[in-house]
PDB file of C-alpha atoms in Angstrom:
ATOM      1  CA  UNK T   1      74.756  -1.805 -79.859  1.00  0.00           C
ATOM      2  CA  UNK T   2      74.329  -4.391 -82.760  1.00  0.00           C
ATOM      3  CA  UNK T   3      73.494  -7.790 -82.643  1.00  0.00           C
ATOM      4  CA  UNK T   4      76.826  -8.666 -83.529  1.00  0.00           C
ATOM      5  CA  UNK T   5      78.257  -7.279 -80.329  1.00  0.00           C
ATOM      6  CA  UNK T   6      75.702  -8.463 -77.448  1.00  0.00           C
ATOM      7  CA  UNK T   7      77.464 -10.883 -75.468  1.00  0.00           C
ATOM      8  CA  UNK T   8      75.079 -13.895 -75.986  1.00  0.00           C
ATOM      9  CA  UNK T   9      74.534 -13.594 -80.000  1.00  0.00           C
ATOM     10  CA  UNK T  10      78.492 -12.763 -80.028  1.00  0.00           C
ATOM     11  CA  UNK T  11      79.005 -16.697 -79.343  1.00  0.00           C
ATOM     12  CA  UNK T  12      76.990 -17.162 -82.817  1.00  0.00           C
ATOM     13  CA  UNK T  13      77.894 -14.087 -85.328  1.00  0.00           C
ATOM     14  CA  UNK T  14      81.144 -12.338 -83.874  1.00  0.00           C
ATOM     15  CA  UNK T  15      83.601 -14.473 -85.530  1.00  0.00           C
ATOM     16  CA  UNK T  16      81.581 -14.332 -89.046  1.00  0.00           C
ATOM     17  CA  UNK T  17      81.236 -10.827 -88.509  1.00  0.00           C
ATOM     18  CA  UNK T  18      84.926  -9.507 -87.633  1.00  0.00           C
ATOM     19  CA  UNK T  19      85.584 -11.833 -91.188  1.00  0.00           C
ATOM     20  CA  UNK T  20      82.616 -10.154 -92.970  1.00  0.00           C
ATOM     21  CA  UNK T  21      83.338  -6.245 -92.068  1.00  0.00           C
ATOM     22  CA  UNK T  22      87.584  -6.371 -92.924  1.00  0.00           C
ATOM     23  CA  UNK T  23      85.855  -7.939 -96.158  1.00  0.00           C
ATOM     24  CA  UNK T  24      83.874  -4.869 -96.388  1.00  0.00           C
ATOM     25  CA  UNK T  25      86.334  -2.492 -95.439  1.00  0.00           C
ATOM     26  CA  UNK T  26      88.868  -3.795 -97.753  1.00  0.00           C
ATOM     27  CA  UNK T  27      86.682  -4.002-100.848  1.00  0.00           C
ATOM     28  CA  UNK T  28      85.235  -0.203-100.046  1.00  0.00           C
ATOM     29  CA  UNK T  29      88.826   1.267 -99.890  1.00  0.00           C
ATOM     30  CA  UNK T  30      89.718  -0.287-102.898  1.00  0.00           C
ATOM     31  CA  UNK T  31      86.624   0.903-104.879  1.00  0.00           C
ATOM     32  CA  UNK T  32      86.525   4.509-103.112  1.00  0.00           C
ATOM     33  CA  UNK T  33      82.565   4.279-102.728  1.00  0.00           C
ATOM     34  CA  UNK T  34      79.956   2.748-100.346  1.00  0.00           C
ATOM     35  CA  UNK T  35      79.148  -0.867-101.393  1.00  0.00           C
ATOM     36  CA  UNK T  36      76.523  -2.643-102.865  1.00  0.00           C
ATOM     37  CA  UNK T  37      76.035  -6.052-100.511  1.00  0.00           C
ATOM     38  CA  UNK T  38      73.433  -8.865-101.242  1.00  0.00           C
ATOM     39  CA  UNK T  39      71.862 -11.141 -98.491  1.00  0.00           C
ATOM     40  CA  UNK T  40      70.314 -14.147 -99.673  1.00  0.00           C
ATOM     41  CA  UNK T  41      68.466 -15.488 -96.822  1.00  0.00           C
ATOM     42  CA  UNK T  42      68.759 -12.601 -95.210  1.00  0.00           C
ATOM     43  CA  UNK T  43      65.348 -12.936 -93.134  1.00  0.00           C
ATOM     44  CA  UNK T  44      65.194 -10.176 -90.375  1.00  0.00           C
ATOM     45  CA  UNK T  45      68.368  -8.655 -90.774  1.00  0.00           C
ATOM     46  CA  UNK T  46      70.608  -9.858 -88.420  1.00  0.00           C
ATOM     47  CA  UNK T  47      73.226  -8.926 -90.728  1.00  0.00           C
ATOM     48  CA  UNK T  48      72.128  -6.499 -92.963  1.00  0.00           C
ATOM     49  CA  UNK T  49      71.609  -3.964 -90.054  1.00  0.00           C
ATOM     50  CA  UNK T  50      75.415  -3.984 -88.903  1.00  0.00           C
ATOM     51  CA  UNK T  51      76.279  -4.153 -92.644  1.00  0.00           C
ATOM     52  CA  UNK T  52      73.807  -0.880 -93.027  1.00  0.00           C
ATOM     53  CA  UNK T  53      75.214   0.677 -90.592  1.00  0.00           C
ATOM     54  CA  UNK T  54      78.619   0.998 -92.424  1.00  0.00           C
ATOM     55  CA  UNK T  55      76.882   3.123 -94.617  1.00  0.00           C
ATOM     56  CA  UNK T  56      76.640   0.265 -97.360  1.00  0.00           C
ATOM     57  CA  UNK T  57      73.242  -0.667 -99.257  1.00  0.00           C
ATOM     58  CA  UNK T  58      72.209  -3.850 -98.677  1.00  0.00           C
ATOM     59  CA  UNK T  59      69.643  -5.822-100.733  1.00  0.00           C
ATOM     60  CA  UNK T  60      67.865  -8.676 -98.721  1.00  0.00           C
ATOM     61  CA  UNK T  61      66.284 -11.332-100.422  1.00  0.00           C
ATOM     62  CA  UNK T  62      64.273 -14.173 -98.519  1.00  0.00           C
ATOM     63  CA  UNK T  63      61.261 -16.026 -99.154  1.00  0.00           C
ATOM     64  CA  UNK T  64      59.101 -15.340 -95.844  1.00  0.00           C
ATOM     65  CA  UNK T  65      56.729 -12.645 -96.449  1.00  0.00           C
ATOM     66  CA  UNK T  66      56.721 -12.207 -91.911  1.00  0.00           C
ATOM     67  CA  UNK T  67      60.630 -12.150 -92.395  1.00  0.00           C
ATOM     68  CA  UNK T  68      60.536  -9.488 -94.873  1.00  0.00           C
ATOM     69  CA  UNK T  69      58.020  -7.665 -92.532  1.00  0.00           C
ATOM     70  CA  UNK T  70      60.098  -8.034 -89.399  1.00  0.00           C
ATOM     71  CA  UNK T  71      62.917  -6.426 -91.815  1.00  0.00           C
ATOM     72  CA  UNK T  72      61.244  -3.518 -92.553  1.00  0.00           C
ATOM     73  CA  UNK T  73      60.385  -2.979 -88.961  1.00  0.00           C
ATOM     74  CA  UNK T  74      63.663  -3.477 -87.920  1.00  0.00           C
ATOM     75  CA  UNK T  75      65.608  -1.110 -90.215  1.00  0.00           C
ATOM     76  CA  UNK T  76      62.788   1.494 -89.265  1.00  0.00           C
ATOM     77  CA  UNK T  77      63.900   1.043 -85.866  1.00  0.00           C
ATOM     78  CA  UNK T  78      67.443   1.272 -86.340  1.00  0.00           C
ATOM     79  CA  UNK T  79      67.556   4.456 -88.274  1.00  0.00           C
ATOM     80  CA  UNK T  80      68.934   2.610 -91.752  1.00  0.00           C
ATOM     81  CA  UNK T  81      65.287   2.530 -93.490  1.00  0.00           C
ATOM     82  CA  UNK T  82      67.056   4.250 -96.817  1.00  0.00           C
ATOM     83  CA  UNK T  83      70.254   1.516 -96.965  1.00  0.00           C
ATOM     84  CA  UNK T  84      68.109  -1.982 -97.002  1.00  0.00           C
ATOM     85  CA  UNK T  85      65.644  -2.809 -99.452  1.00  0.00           C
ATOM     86  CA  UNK T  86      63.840  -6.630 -98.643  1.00  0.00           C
ATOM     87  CA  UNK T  87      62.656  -8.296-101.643  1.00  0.00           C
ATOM     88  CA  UNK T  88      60.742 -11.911-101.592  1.00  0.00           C
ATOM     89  CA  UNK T  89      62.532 -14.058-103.567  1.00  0.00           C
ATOM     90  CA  UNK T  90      64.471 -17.680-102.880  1.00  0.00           C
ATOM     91  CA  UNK T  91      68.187 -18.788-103.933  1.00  0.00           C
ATOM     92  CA  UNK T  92      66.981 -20.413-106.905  1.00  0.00           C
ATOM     93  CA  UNK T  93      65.056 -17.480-108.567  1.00  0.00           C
ATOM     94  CA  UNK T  94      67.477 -15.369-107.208  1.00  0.00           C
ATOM     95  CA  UNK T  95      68.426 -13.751-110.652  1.00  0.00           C
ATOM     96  CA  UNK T  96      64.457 -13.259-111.441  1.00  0.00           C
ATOM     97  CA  UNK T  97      64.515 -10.755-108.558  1.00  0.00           C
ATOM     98  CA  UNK T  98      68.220  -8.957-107.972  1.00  0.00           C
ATOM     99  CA  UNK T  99      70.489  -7.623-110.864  1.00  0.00           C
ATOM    100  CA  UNK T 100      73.153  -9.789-112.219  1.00  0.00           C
ATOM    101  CA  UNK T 101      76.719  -8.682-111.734  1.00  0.00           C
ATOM    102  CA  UNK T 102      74.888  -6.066-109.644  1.00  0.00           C
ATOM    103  CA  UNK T 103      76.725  -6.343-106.198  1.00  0.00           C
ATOM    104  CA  UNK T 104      80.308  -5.851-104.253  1.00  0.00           C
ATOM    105  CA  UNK T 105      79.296  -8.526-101.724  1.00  0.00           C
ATOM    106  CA  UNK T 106      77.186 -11.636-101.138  1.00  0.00           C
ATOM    107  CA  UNK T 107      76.210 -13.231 -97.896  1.00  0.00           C
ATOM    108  CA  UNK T 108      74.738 -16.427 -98.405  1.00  0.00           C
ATOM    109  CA  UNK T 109      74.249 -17.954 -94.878  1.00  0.00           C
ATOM    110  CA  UNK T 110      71.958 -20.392 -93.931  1.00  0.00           C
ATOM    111  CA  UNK T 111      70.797 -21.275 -97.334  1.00  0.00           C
ATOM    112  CA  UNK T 112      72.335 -24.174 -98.973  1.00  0.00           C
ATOM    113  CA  UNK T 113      71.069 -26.379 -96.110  1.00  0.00           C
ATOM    114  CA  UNK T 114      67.572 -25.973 -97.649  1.00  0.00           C
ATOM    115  CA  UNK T 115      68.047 -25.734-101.423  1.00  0.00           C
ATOM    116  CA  UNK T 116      67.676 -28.518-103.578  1.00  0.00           C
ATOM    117  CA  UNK T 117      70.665 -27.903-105.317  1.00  0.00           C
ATOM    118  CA  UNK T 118      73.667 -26.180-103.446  1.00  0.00           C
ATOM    119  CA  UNK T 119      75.930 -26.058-106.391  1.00  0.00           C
ATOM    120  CA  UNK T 120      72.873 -23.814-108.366  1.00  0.00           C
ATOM    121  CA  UNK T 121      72.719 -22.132-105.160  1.00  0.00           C
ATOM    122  CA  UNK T 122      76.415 -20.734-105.294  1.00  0.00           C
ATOM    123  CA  UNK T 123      76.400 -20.013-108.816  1.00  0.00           C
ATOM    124  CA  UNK T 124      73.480 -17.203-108.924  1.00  0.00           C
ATOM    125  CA  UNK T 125      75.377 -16.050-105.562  1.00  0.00           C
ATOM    126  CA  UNK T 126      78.488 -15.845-107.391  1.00  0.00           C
ATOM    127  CA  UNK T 127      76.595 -14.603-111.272  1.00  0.00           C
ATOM    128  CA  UNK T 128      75.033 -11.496-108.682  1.00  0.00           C
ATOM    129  CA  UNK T 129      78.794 -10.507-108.071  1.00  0.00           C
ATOM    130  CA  UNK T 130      80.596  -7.892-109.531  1.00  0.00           C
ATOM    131  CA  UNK T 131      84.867  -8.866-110.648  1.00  0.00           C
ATOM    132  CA  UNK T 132      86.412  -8.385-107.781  1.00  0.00           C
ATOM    133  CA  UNK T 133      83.357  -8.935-106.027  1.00  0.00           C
ATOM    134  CA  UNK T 134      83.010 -11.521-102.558  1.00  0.00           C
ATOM    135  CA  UNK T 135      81.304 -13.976-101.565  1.00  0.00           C
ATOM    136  CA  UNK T 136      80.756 -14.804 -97.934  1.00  0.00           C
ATOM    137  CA  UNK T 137      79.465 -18.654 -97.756  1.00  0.00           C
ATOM    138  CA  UNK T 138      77.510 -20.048 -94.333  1.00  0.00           C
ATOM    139  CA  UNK T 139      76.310 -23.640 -93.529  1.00  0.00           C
ATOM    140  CA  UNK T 140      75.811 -26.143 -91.136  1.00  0.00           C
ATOM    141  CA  UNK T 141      78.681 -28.373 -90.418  1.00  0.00           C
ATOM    142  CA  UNK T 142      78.663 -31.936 -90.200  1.00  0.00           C
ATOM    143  CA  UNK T 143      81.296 -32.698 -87.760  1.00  0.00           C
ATOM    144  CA  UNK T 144      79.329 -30.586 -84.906  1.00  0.00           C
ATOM    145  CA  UNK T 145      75.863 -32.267 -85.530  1.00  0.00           C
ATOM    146  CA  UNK T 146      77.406 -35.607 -84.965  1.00  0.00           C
ATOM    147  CA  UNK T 147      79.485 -34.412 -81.990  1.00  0.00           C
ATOM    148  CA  UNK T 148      76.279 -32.580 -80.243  1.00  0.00           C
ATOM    149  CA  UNK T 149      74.167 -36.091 -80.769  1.00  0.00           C
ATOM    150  CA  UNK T 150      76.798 -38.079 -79.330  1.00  0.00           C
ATOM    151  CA  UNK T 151      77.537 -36.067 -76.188  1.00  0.00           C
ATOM    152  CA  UNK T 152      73.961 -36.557 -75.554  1.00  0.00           C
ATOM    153  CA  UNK T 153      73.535 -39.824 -75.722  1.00  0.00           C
ATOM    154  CA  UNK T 154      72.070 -40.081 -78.830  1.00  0.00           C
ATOM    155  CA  UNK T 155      74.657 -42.830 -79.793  1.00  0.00           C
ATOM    156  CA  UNK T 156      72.637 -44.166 -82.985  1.00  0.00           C
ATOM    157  CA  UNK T 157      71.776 -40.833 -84.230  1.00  0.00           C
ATOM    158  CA  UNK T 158      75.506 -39.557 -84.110  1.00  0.00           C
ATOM    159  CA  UNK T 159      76.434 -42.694 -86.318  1.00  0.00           C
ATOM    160  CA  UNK T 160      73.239 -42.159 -88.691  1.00  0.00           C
ATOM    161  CA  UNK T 161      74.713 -38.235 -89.133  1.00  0.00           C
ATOM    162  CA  UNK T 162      78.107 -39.434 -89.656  1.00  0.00           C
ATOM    163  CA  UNK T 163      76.925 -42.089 -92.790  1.00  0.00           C
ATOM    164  CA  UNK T 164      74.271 -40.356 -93.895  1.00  0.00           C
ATOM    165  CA  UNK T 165      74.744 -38.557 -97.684  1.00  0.00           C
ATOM    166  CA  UNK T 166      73.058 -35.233 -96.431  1.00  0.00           C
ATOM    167  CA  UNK T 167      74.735 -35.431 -92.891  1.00  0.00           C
ATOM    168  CA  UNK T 168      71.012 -35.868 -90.956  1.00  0.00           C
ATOM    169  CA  UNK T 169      70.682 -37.920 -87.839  1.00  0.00           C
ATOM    170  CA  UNK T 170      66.825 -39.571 -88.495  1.00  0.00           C
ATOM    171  CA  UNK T 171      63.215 -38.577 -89.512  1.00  0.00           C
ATOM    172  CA  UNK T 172      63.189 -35.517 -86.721  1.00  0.00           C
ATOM    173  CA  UNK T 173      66.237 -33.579 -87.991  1.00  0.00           C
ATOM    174  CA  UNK T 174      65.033 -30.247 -88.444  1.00  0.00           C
ATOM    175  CA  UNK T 175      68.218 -29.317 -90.816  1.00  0.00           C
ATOM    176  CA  UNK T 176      67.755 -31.239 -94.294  1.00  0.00           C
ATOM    177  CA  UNK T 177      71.518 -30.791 -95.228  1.00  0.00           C
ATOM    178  CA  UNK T 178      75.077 -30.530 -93.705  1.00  0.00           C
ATOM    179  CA  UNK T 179      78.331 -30.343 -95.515  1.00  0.00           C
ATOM    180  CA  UNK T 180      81.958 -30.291 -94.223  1.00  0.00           C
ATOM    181  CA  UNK T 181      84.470 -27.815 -94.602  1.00  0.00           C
ATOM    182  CA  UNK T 182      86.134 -29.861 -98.376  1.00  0.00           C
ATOM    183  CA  UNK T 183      82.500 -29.814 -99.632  1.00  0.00           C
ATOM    184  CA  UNK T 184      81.614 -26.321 -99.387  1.00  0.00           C
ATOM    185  CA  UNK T 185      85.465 -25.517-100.458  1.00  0.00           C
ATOM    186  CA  UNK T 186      84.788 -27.102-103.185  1.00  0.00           C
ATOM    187  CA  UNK T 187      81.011 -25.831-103.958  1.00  0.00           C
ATOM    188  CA  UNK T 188      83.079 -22.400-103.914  1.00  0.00           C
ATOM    189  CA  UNK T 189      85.709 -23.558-106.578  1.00  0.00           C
ATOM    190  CA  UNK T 190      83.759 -24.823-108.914  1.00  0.00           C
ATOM    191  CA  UNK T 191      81.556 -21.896-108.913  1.00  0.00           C
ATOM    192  CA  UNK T 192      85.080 -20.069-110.466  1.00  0.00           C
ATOM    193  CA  UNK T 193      86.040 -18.405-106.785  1.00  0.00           C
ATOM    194  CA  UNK T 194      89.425 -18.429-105.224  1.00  0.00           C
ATOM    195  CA  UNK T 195      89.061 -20.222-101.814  1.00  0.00           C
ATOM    196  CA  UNK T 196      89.112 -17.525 -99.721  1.00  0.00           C
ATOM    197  CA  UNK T 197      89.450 -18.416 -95.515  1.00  0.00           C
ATOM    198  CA  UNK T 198      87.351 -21.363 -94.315  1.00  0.00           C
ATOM    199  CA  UNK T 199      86.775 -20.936 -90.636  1.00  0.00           C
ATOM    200  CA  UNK T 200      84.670 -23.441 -88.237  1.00  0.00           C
ATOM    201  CA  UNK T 201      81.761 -21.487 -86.257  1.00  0.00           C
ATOM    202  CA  UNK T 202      80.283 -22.124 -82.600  1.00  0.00           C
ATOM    203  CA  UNK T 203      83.563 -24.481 -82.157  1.00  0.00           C
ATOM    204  CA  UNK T 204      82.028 -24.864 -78.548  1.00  0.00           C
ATOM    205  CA  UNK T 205      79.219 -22.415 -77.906  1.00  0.00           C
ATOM    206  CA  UNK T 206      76.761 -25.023 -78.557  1.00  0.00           C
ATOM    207  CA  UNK T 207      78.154 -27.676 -76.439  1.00  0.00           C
ATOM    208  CA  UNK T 208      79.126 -25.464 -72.959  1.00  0.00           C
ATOM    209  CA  UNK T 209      75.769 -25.389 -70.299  1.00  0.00           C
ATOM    210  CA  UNK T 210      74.413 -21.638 -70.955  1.00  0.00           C
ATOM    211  CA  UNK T 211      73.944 -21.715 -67.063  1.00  0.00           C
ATOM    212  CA  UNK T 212      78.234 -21.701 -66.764  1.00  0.00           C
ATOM    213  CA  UNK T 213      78.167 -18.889 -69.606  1.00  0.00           C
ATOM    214  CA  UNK T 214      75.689 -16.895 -68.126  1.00  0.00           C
ATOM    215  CA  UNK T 215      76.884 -17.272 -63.733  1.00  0.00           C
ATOM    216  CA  UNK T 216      80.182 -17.327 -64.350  1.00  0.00           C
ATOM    217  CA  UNK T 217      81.866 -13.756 -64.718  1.00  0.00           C
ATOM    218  CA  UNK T 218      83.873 -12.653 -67.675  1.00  0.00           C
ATOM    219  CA  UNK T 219      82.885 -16.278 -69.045  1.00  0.00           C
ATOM    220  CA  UNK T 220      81.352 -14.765 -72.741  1.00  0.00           C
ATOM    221  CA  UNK T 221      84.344 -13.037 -72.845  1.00  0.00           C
ATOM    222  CA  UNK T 222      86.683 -15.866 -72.449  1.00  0.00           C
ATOM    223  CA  UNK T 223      84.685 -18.247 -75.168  1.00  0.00           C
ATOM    224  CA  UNK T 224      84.015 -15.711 -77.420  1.00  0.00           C
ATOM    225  CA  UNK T 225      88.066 -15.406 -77.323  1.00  0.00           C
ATOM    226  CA  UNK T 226      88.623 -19.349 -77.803  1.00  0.00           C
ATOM    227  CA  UNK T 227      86.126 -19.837 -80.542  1.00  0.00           C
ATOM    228  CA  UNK T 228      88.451 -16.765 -82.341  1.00  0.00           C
ATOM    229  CA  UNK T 229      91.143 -18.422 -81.751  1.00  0.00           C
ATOM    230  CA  UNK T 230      89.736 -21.836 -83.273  1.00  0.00           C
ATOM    231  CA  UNK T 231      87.965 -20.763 -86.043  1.00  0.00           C
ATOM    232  CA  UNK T 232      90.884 -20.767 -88.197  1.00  0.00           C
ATOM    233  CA  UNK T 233      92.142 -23.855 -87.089  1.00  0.00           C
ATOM    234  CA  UNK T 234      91.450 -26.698 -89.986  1.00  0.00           C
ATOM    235  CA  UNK T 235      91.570 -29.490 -86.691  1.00  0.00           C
ATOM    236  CA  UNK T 236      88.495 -27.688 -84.917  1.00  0.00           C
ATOM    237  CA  UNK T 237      86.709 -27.412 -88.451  1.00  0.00           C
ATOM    238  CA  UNK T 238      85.456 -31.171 -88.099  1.00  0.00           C
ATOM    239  CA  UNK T 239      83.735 -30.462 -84.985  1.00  0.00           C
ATOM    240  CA  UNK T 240      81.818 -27.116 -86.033  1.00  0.00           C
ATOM    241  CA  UNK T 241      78.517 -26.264 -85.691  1.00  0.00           C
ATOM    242  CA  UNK T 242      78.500 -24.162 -88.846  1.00  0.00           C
ATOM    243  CA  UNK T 243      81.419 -23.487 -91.357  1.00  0.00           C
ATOM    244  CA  UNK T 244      82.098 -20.234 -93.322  1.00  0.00           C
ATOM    245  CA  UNK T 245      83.958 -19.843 -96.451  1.00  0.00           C
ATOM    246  CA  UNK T 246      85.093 -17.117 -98.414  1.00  0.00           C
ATOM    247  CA  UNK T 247      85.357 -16.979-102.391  1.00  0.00           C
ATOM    248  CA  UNK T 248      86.757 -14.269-104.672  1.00  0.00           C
ATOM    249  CA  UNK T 249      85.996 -13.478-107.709  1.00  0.00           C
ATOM    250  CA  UNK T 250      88.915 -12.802-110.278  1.00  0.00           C
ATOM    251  CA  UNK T 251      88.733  -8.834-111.063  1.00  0.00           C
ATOM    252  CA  UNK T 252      87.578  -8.189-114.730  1.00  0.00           C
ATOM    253  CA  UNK T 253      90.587  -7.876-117.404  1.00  0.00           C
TER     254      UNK T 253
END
């Protein structure tokens, strides 16, 4: 069973993932062949396993050394050793250490929080694509930071979030950057993408008590089916823990 399907880190990666795999199933029926897929910030492999497992090679490139480790482990473990290759690198050396125009897919999730520059960011992800090539965009959404400080009490630190140019709520914020759904749209366009969907992630995962999730029967189930049904929603994209965007690159002349 992957990661992607165990109840628990469903409420987190199924709705990315169902997105990510008809992505990946599209683009390999229209090439013929098994794909070439990129994860920047790809760490242990949380999605480079199930994307393995399709039979695709993936190429994961992070800047933890233990991550890296914990990658090889993993893939040992899983039987898909010969599809992933881990390779210490960062998103703004990323062309120093993958191939340019090299790759079918890109998964850049969790990155552009950290970078100093988001917009550089996206453009090596998008200069690593092949024409026709996709990538698949993941941040942390603004909305849902200030919703989750509010709801617990943390009045002054919902407001700060809400004002603040790189969305954080004080000193302690453990996330240096959030974005909204328009921002990263537009980080996407102006890296020469078509806007691809925009979807809003963890909707409500993050603000229902694990103990209701976890005592009350079929109750995984049940979220995992709202937060599908939200995700494409533009209303429930202000209030998202994370966002993820598609882009497309134009196919070559």
């Amino acid at each position: 069973m992957s990661d992607t399907s165990r109840p628990r880190a469903s409420l987190r990666t199924a709705v990315v993932w169902d997105v990510l795999k008809e992505v990946l199933d599209d683009r390999a029926k229209a090439t013929g062949r098994r794909l070439d897929v990129l994860d920047t910030g790809g760490g242990t492999g949380k999605f480079a396993v199930p994307v393995a497992r399709l039979g695709h090679r993936v190429t994961v490139v992070d800047p933890s050394p233990n991550a890296l480790f914990g990658l090889e482990r993993r893939v040992a473990e899983e039987g898909v050793a010969d599809l992933v290759t881990g390779v210490q690198g960062d998103a703004q050396g990323l062309l120093d250490v993958v191939e340019r125009g090299g790759y079918d897919v890109v998964l850049c999730h969790g990155v552009l929080e950290y970078v100093d520059d988001p917009a550089e960011g996206v453009a090596n992800a998008v200069a690593a694509l092949r024409p026709g090539g996709t990538l698949s965009l993941l941040a942390a959404g603004l909305g849902g930071a200030v919703l989750a400080r509010a709801l617990a009490g943390h009045f002054t630190e919902a407001r700060t979030a809400l004002t603040d140019p790189a969305g954080r709520w004080g000193g302690g914020d453990p996330v240096p950057r959030r974005f909204t759904a328009e921002q990263l749209s537009a980080l996407v366009g102006d890296a020469g993408l078509a806007v691809g969907a925009v979807q809003g992630i963890r909707v409500f995962a993050d603000l229902v008590p694990g103990v209701l999730v976890d005592t009350e029967p079929g109750a995984v189930e049940a979220l995992l089916k709202l937060e599908e049904a939200a995700a494409q929603l533009p209303a429930f994209h202000a209030v998202a823990t994370q966002l993820h965007v598609l882009g497309a690159k134009a196919d070559a002349a």
